[in-house]
XYZ file of N, CA and C in Angstrom:
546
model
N 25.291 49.588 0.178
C 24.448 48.396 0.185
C 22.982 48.820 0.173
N 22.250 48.075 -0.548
C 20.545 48.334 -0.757
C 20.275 47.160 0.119
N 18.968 48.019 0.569
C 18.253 47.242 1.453
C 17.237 45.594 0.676
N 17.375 44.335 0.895
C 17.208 43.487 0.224
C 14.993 43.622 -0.639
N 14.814 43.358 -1.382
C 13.492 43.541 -1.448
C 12.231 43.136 -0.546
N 12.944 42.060 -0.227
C 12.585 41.159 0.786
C 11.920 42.218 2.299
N 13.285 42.904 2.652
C 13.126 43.470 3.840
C 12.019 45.061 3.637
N 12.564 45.581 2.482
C 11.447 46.436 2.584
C 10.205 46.337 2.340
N 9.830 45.214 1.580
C 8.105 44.862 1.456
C 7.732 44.834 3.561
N 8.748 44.038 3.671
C 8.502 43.846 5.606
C 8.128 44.869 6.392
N 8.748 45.847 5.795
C 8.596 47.287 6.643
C 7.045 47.615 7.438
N 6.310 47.347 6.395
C 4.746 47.475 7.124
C 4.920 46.596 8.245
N 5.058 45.580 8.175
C 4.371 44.877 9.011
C 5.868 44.914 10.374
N 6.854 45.376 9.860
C 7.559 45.843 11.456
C 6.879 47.220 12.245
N 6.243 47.986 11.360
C 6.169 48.835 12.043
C 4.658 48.877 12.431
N 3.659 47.990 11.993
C 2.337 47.168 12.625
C 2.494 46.893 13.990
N 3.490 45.918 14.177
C 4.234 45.209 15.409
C 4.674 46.510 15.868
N 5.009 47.634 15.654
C 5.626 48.289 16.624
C 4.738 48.871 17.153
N 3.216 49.822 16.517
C 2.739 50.172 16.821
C 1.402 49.378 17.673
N 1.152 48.206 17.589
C 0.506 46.761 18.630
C 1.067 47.193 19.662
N 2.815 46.728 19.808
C 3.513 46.598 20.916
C 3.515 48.067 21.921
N 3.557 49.081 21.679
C 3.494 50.478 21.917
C 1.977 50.780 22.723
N 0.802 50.434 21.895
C -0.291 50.447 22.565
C -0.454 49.230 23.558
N 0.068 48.307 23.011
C -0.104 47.419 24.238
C 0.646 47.682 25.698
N 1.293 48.156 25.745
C 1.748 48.876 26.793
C 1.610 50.430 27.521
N 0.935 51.078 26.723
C 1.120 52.245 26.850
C 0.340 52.857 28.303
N -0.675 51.733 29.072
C -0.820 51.959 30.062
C 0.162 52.137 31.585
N 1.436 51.693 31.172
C 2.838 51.231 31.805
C 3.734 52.306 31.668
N 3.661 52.958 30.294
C 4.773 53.817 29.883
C 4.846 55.030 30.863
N 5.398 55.751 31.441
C 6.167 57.087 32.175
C 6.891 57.811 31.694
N 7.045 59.027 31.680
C 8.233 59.779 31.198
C 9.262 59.235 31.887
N 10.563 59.813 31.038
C 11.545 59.549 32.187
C 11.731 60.262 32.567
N 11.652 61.526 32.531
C 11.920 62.672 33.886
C 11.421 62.490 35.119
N 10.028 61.451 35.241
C 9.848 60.750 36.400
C 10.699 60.142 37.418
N 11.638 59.724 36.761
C 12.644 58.963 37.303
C 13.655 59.917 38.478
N 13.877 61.026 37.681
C 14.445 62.244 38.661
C 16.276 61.450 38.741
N 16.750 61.252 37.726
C 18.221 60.837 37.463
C 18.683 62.790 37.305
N 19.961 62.394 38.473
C 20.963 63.900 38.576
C 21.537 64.044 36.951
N 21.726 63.135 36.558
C 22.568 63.770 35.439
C 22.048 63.598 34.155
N 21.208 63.242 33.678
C 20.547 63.199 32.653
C 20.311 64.584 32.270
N 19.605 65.391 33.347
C 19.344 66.780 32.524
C 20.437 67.550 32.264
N 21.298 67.389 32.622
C 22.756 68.200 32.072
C 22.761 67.980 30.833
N 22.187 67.029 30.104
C 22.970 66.435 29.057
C 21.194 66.930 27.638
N 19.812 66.105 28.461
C 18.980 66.521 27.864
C 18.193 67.314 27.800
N 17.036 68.144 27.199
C 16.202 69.165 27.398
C 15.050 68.383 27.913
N 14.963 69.481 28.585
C 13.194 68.740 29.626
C 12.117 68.259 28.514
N 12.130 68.688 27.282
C 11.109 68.160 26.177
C 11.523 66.798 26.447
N 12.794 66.697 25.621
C 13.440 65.194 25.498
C 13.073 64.401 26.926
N 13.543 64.662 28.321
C 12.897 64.194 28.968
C 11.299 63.755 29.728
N 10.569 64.780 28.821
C 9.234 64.667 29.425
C 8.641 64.028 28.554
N 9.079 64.068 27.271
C 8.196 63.295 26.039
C 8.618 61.742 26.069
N 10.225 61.210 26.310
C 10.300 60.248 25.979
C 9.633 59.578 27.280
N 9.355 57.765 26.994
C 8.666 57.346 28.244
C 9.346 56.138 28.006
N 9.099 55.560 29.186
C 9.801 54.510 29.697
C 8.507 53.197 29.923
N 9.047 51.972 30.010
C 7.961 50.699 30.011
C 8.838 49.777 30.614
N 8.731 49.417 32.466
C 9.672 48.180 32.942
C 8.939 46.821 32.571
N 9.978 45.644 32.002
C 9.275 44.745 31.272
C 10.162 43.826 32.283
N 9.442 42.066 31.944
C 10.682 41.161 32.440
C 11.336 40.941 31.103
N 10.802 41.266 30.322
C 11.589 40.627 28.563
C 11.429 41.543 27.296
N 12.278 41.488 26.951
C 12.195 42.927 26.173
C 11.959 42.465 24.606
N 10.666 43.255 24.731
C 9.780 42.749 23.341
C 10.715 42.980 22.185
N 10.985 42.536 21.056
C 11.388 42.241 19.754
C 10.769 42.009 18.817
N 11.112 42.633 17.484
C 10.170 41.884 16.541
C 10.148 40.461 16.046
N 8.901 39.788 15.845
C 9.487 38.431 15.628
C 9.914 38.682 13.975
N 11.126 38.860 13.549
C 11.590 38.783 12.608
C 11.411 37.468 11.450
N 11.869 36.403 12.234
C 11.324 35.171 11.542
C 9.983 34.849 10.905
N 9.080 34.853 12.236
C 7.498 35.006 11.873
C 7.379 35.824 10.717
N 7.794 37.116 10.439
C 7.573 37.936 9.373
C 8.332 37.779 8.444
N 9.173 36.375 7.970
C 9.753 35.847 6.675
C 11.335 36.769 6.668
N 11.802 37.316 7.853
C 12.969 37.573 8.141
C 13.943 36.762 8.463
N 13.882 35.800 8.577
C 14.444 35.363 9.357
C 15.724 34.057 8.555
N 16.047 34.519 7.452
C 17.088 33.958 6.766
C 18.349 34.849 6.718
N 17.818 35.694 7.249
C 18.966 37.008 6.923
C 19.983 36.935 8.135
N 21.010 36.388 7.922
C 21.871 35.931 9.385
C 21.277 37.350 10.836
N 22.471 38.791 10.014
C 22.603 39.661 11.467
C 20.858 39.699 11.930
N 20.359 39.535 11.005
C 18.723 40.068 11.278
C 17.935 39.095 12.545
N 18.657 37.343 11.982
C 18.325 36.496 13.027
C 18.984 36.524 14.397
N 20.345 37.225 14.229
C 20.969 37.413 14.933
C 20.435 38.227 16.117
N 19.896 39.561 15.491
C 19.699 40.417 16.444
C 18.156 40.132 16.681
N 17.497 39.565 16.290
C 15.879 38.814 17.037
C 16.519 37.997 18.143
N 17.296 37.234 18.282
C 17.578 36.145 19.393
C 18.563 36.911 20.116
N 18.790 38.521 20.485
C 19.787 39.107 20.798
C 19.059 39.115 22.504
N 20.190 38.709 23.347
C 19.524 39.013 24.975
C 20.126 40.680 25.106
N 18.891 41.463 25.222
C 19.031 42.908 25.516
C 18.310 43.196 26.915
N 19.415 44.710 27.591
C 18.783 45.024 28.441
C 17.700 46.116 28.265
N 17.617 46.514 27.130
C 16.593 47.599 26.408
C 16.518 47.774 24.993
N 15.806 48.344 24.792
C 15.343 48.633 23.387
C 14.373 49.934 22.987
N 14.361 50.506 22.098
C 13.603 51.605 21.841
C 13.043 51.615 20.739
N 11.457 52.057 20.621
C 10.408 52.182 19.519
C 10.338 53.380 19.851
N 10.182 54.472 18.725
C 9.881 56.007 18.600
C 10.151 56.721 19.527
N 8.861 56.674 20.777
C 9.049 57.420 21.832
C 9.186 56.714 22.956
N 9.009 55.595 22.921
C 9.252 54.620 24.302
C 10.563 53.844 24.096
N 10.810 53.669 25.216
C 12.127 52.109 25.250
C 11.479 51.623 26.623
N 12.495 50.149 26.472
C 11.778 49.242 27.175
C 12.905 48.901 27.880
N 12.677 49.033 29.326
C 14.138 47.869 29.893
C 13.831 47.111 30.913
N 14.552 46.131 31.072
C 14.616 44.992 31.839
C 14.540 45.475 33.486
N 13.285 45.165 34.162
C 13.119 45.871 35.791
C 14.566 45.897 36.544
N 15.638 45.203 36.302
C 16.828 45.075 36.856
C 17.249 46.082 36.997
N 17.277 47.233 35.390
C 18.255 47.724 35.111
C 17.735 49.213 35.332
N 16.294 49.458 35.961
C 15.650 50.669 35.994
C 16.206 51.851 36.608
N 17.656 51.711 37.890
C 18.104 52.468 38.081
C 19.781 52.685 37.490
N 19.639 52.015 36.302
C 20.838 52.204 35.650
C 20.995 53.629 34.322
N 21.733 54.611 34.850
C 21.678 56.040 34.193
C 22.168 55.694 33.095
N 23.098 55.000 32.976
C 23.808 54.907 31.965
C 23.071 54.079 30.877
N 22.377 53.698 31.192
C 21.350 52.268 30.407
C 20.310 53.839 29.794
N 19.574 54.685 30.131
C 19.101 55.077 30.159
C 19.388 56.430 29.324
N 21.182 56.807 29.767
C 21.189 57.812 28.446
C 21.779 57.005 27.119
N 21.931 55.978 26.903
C 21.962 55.354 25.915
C 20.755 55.457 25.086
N 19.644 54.488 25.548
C 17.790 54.546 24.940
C 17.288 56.073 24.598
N 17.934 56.876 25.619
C 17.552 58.238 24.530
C 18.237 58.790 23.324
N 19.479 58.631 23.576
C 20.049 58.626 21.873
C 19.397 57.930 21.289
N 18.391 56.378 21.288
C 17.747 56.151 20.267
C 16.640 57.064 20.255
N 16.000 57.243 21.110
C 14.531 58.204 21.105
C 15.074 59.349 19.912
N 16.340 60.177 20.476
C 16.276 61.234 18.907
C 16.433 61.001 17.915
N 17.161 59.601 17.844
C 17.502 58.848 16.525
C 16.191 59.186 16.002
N 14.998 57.970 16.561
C 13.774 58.145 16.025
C 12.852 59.411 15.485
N 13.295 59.693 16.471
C 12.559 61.173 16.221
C 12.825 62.397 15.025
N 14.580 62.294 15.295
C 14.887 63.058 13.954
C 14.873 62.440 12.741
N 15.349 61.018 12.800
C 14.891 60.363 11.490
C 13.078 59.951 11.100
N 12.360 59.702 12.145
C 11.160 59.278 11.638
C 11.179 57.399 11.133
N 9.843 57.375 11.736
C 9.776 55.833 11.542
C 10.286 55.225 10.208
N 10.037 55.640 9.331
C 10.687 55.069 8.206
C 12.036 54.603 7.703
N 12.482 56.126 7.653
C 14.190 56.086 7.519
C 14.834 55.638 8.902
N 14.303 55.619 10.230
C 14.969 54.738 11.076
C 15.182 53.713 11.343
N 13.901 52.861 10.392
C 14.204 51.039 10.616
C 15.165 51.406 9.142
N 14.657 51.508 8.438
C 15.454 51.557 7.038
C 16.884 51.500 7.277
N 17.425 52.892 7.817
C 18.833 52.853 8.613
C 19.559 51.918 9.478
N 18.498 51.907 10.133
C 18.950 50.618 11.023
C 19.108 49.309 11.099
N 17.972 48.852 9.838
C 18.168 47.596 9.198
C 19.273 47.642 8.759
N 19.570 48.215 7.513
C 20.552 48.211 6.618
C 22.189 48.430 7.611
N 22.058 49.174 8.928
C 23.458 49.061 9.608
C 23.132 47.347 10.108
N 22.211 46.381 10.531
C 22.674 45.456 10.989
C 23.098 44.288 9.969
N 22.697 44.583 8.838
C 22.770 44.202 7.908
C 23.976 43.965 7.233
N 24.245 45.283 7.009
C 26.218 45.475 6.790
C 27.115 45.068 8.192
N 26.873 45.479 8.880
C 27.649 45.296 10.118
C 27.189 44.918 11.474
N 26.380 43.862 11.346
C 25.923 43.798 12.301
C 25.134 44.666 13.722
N 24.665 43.855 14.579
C 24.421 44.428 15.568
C 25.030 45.212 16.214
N 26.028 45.071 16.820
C 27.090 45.665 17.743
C 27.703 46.670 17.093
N 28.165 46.495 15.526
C 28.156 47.533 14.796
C 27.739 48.521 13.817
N 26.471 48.092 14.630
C 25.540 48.682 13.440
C 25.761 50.684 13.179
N 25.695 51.432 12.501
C 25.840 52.754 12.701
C 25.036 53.209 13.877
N 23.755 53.201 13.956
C 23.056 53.659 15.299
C 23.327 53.172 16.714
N 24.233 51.849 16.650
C 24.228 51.508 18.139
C 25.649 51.629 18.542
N 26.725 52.469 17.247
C 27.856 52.605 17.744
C 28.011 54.360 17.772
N 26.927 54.301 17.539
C 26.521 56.028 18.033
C 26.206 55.952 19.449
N 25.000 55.436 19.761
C 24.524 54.954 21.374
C 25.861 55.259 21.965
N 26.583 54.012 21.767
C 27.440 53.795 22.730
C 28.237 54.836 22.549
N 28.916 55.481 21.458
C 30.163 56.422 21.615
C 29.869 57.749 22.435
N 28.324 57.693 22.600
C 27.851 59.007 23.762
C 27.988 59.059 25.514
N 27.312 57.231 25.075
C 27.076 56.597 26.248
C 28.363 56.769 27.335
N 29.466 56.275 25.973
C 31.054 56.367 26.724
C 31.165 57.767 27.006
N 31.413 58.560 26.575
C 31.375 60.094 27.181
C 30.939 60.459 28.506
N 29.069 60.042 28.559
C 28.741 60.142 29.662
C 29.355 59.709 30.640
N 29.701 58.141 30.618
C 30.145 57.229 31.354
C 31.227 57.578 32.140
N 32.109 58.871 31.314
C 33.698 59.582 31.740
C 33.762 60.390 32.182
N 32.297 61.372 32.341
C 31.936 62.125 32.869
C 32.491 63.648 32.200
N 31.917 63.280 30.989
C 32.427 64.835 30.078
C 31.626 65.785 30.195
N 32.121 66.968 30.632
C 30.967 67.946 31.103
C 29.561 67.949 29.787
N 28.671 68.270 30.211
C 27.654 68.038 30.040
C 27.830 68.868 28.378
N 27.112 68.644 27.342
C 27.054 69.223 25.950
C 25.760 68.964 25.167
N 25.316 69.489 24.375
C 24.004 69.606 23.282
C 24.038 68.201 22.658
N 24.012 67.584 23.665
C 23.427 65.867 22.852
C 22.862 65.897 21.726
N 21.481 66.496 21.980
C 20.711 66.257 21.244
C 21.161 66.835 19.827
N 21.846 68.050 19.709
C 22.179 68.350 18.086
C 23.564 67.771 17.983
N 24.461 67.321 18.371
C 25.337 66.226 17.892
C 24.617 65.269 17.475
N 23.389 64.244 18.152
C 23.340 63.059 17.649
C 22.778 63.792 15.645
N 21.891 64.579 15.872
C 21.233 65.307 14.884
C 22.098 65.201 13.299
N 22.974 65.695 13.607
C 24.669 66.603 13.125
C 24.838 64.862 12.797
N 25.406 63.870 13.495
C 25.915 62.957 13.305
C 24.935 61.903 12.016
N 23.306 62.077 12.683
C 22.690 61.064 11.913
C 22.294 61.900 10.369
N 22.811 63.161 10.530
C 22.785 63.053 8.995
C 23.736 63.016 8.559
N 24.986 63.013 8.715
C 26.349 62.382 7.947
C 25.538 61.021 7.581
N 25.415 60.254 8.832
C 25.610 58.656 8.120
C 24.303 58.716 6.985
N 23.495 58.937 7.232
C 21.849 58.520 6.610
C 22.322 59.091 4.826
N 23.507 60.427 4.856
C 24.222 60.698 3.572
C 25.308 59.756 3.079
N 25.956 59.203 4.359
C 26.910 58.433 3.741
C 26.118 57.060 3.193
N 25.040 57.041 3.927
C 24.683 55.577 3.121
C 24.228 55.670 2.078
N 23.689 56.920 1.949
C 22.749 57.306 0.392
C 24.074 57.159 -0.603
N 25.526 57.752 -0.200
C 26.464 57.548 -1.074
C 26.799 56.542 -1.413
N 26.583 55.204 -0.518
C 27.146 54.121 -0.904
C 26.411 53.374 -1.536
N 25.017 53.609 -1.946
C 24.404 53.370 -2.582
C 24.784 53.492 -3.853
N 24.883 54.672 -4.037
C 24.836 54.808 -5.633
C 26.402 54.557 -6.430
């Protein structure tokens, strides 16, 4: 599936909004190694933990998709009106003050942080559009990555190189989609 024309002219101006939303907060943001969670570092490298940062919100900013002429595209409206307990832009995620001592909430948002990071702003909304697109939210490729780690953690699988699995993983898909393209 190609991404509609529609959505990629949009691209600027999602990632305008991301970078507004990012500075507008960035007086708030913390690493999360601040946090001092036991099991996170088993799993990440102190970079990953010292670079990514954290922002406690009561509402977890979104793009207004609609406002930006998105907003005909069902999963797209879908996932703007989505009640989340977090979310992640590049190097920050955002979660709901509730959920600040939730680990598991937390090694989830960093699988997006490397998402971002190894893909880069571009090819990560790109990717990520196009998974909510085909398959929705819940199944979008990146957030059934999240979770299939998340579950691991959750089972308590001894600790492993997160970070180059997710790596390893997001370039299968980012190839498989290039295949299904053509």
């Amino acid at each position: 599936m190609r991404l509609p024309p529609l959505i990629l002219e949009k691209i600027p101006l999602i990632k305008q909004w991301i970078t507004t939303t990012l500075e507008k907060h960035k007086l708030y943001a913390r690493p999360v190694a601040n946090l001092n969670f036991s099991n996170l570092p088993l799993y990440y490298s102190k970079r990953i933990l010292n670079s990514a940062k954290i922002v406690i919100v009561d509402k977890i900013p979104i793009p207004p998709l609609s406002e930006m002429g998105l907003g005909e595209l069902e999963n797209l409206k879908n996932f703007e009106n989505g009640n989340y307990a977090g979310v992640t832009y590049m190097d920050t995620y955002f979660l709901l003050r509730d959920c600040l001592t939730n680990e598991l909430l937390h090694f989830h948002e960093l699988v997006h942080i490397i998402q971002w990071e190894h893909l880069g702003i571009d090819k990560f909304l790109l990717t990520y559009g196009e998974g909510i697109l085909q398959h929705g939210y819940i199944n979008s490729p990146l957030e059934a990555m999240a979770r299939k780690y998340e579950k691991l953690f959750n089972q308590k699988t001894s600790s492993y190189d997160i970070e180059n699995s997710v790596r390893k993983e997001l370039d299968k898909i980012v190839s498989d989609i290039a295949d299904n393209r053509t």
